[in-house]
């Protein structure tokens, strides 16, 4: 069967990765979480005290970063590795979330990530989620989805996710972080978050994950 590239872009915490994983599973495609790459780079910068306002330091640091995605043996979901270490879980911390949007504004960082993302799509049969996947990484993708959800719904979802790992977290902190990231992601100079002209908008505020998958699968069917 013909394989296509599916891109899913949208605001933070509106369910992009849930839909991307559902689609990859249903279609037997590879799922790539592009945000995990920016998070892993941020983790490296923080651990190695890289001052990312200094161009030279960023260039030097990027030379020492190797990212790859490997399937988890049990769930078969892809997980990100930074220089051979599985960092899939540490990169979800609020400490990383607070800095990642800043790091993702840096041109050299984006070029580094985009080259690798494009390589992963060479054989098609891929679902990639992020902010610039349909606009910059794969502008010719066969199916582009732009996801959105009500702010309150997004804050609640993200809070529940983070609270299970850290009960000290407050809803205010989560709300502020989401607002800040959305602002930086959509106002940066290089590859800001925006809907590709040919993307289909999917608002999942009031639908179940099963309904959202069905809508997306119908879109895939039309494209095939
Ligand atoms: O999807 P996420 O929340 O894990 O992404 C983390 C950050 O990375 C997000 O604030 C913006 C940035 N990002 C980006 O700039 N471009 C992408 N393609 C994916 C993520």
Coordinates of C-alpha atoms and ligand atoms in Angstrom, one line a residue:
X1 CA 0.0 0.0 0.0
X2 CA 1.2 3.5 -0.8
X3 CA 2.9 5.2 2.2
X4 CA 2.5 8.9 2.9
X5 CA 3.9 11.6 5.2
X6 CA 1.5 12.8 7.9
X7 CA 2.3 16.0 9.8
X8 CA 0.6 17.2 13.0
X9 CA 1.3 20.7 14.2
X10 CA -0.4 22.8 16.8
X11 CA -0.3 24.5 20.2
X12 CA 1.4 22.9 23.3
X13 CA -0.6 20.2 25.0
X14 CA -3.5 19.9 22.6
X15 CA -3.1 16.2 22.0
X16 CA -0.7 16.1 19.0
X17 CA 1.4 13.2 20.3
X18 CA -1.7 11.1 21.3
X19 CA -3.1 11.4 17.8
X20 CA 0.3 10.8 16.2
X21 CA 0.8 7.6 18.2
X22 CA -2.7 6.4 17.5
X23 CA -2.2 7.0 13.8
X24 CA 1.2 5.4 13.7
X25 CA -0.1 2.3 15.4
X26 CA -3.2 2.0 13.2
X27 CA -1.2 2.5 10.0
X28 CA 2.0 0.7 11.1
X29 CA 3.9 3.9 10.5
X30 CA 6.9 5.3 12.4
X31 CA 6.1 8.0 14.9
X32 CA 8.5 10.8 15.5
X33 CA 8.1 13.4 18.3
X34 CA 10.1 16.4 16.9
X35 CA 9.6 18.3 20.2
X36 CA 11.6 15.6 22.0
X37 CA 14.6 16.6 19.9
X38 CA 14.4 20.2 21.0
X39 CA 13.9 19.0 24.6
X40 CA 16.9 16.6 24.4
X41 CA 19.1 19.4 23.1
X42 CA 17.9 21.7 25.9
X43 CA 18.8 18.9 28.4
X44 CA 22.3 18.7 27.0
X45 CA 22.7 22.5 27.2
X46 CA 21.6 22.6 30.8
X47 CA 23.7 19.6 31.9
X48 CA 26.8 21.0 30.2
X49 CA 26.2 24.6 31.1
X50 CA 26.1 25.8 27.5
X51 CA 25.3 29.5 27.3
X52 CA 22.9 29.4 24.3
X53 CA 23.0 33.1 23.9
X54 CA 26.6 32.6 22.6
X55 CA 26.6 31.4 19.0
X56 CA 30.1 29.8 19.3
X57 CA 29.1 27.7 22.3
X58 CA 26.0 26.5 20.6
X59 CA 27.9 25.4 17.5
X60 CA 30.5 23.6 19.6
X61 CA 27.8 21.9 21.7
X62 CA 25.8 20.7 18.7
X63 CA 28.9 18.9 17.4
X64 CA 28.7 16.7 20.5
X65 CA 25.1 15.9 20.3
X66 CA 23.8 12.7 18.7
X67 CA 20.1 12.0 18.8
X68 CA 18.3 8.9 17.8
X69 CA 14.9 7.3 18.2
X70 CA 14.6 3.6 19.1
X71 CA 11.5 1.5 19.8
X72 CA 10.7 0.6 23.4
X73 CA 10.9 -3.2 23.6
X74 CA 7.6 -3.5 25.4
X75 CA 5.4 -0.8 24.0
X76 CA 7.2 -0.5 20.7
X77 CA 6.7 3.3 20.9
X78 CA 9.7 5.2 19.8
X79 CA 11.8 6.8 22.5
X80 CA 14.6 9.4 22.2
X81 CA 18.2 8.8 23.0
X82 CA 20.8 11.5 23.7
X83 CA 24.3 10.3 23.0
X84 CA 23.2 6.7 23.7
X85 CA 21.2 7.5 26.9
X86 CA 17.4 7.1 27.0
X87 CA 16.1 10.5 28.0
X88 CA 12.5 10.0 27.0
X89 CA 11.3 10.6 30.6
X90 CA 13.7 13.3 31.9
X91 CA 13.0 15.6 29.1
X92 CA 9.3 15.9 30.2
X93 CA 10.2 17.8 33.4
X94 CA 9.0 21.3 33.9
X95 CA 12.6 22.5 34.1
X96 CA 13.1 21.5 30.5
X97 CA 9.6 22.9 29.5
X98 CA 10.6 26.2 30.9
X99 CA 13.7 26.6 28.7
X100 CA 12.9 24.6 25.6
X101 CA 11.0 27.3 23.7
X102 CA 14.0 29.6 24.1
X103 CA 16.4 27.0 22.8
X104 CA 14.0 26.2 19.9
X105 CA 14.3 29.8 18.6
X106 CA 18.0 29.4 17.8
X107 CA 18.6 29.0 14.0
X108 CA 21.5 26.6 14.3
X109 CA 19.5 24.4 16.6
X110 CA 16.6 24.3 14.2
X111 CA 18.8 23.6 11.2
X112 CA 20.5 20.7 13.2
X113 CA 17.0 19.2 14.0
X114 CA 15.4 19.8 10.6
X115 CA 18.2 18.0 8.7
X116 CA 17.6 14.9 10.8
X117 CA 13.8 15.1 10.6
X118 CA 13.8 15.3 6.8
X119 CA 16.1 12.2 6.7
X120 CA 13.7 10.3 8.8
X121 CA 10.9 11.0 6.3
X122 CA 12.8 9.8 3.2
X123 CA 11.0 6.5 3.1
X124 CA 7.6 8.0 4.0
X125 CA 5.3 6.0 6.2
X126 CA 5.9 8.5 9.0
X127 CA 3.8 10.6 11.4
X128 CA 5.7 13.5 12.8
X129 CA 4.3 16.1 15.3
X130 CA 5.7 19.5 16.2
X131 CA 5.3 23.2 15.3
X132 CA 6.8 23.6 11.8
X133 CA 6.5 20.1 10.4
X134 CA 3.8 20.9 7.8
X135 CA 5.2 24.3 7.0
X136 CA 9.0 23.9 7.0
X137 CA 10.1 20.3 7.5
X138 CA 7.7 18.6 5.0
X139 CA 6.0 21.3 3.0
X140 CA 4.9 18.7 0.5
X141 CA 3.5 16.2 3.0
X142 CA 0.4 14.4 1.7
X143 CA -1.7 15.0 4.9
X144 CA -1.2 18.0 7.2
X145 CA -3.3 18.3 10.4
X146 CA -3.3 21.4 12.6
X147 CA -4.5 20.6 16.1
X148 CA -6.2 23.0 18.5
X149 CA -8.2 22.7 21.8
X150 CA -9.7 25.2 24.3
X151 CA -7.1 26.7 26.6
X152 CA -8.8 25.5 29.8
X153 CA -8.9 21.9 28.4
X154 CA -5.2 22.0 27.5
X155 CA -4.2 23.3 31.0
X156 CA -6.2 20.7 32.7
X157 CA -4.8 17.8 30.6
X158 CA -1.2 19.0 31.1
X159 CA -1.7 19.5 34.8
X160 CA -3.0 16.0 35.2
X161 CA -0.1 14.6 33.3
X162 CA 2.5 16.5 35.3
X163 CA 0.8 16.1 38.7
X164 CA 1.0 12.3 38.5
X165 CA 4.8 12.7 38.5
X166 CA 5.1 15.8 40.7
X167 CA 2.3 16.5 43.2
X168 CA 3.8 19.8 44.2
X169 CA 3.0 21.3 40.9
X170 CA 0.3 24.0 40.7
X171 CA -2.2 24.7 38.0
X172 CA -1.0 28.3 37.8
X173 CA 2.6 27.1 37.0
X174 CA 1.3 24.8 34.2
X175 CA -1.0 27.6 32.8
X176 CA 1.9 30.1 32.8
X177 CA 4.2 27.7 31.1
X178 CA 1.8 26.9 28.4
X179 CA 1.0 30.5 27.7
X180 CA 4.7 31.4 27.6
X181 CA 5.6 28.6 25.2
X182 CA 2.7 29.3 22.9
X183 CA 3.7 32.9 22.7
X184 CA 7.4 32.2 22.0
X185 CA 6.6 29.4 19.6
X186 CA 4.3 31.5 17.5
X187 CA 6.2 34.7 17.6
X188 CA 9.8 33.6 16.9
X189 CA 11.6 34.7 13.8
X190 CA 12.6 31.3 12.5
X191 CA 9.9 28.8 11.6
X192 CA 7.1 30.1 13.9
X193 CA 4.1 27.9 14.7
X194 CA 1.4 28.6 12.1
X195 CA -1.1 26.6 10.2
X196 CA 0.0 25.5 6.8
X197 CA -2.4 26.7 4.1
X198 CA -3.3 23.2 3.1
X199 CA -3.6 21.8 6.7
X200 CA -6.9 20.5 8.1
X201 CA -7.8 22.0 11.5
X202 CA -8.8 19.4 14.1
X203 CA -10.3 20.8 17.4
X204 CA -10.3 18.1 20.0
X205 CA -11.8 20.0 22.9
X206 CA -15.0 18.0 22.9
X207 CA -14.2 14.7 21.3
X208 CA -12.8 11.5 22.6
X209 CA -9.5 10.0 21.5
X210 CA -11.4 7.4 19.6
X211 CA -13.4 10.0 17.7
X212 CA -10.2 12.0 16.9
X213 CA -8.5 8.9 15.5
X214 CA -11.6 8.1 13.3
X215 CA -11.6 11.6 11.9
X216 CA -7.9 11.4 11.1
X217 CA -8.2 7.9 9.6
X218 CA -11.0 9.2 7.3
X219 CA -8.6 12.0 6.2
X220 CA -5.9 9.4 5.5
X221 CA -8.3 7.4 3.4
X222 CA -9.2 10.4 1.3
X223 CA -5.5 11.0 0.7
X224 CA -4.8 7.5 -0.3
Ligands
LIG1 O1 5.9 19.3 21.5 P1 6.7 19.7 22.8 O2 5.8 20.5 23.8 O3 7.4 18.6 23.4 O4 7.8 20.7 22.2 C1 8.7 21.3 23.1 C2 9.1 22.6 22.5 O5 9.9 22.5 21.3 C3 8.0 23.6 22.2 O6 7.8 24.6 23.1 C4 8.4 24.2 20.9 C5 9.6 23.4 20.4 N1 9.3 22.8 19.1 C6 9.6 23.5 17.9 O7 9.9 24.6 18.0 N2 9.4 22.9 16.7 C7 9.0 21.6 16.6 N3 8.9 21.0 15.5 C8 8.7 20.9 17.8 C9 8.8 21.5 19.0

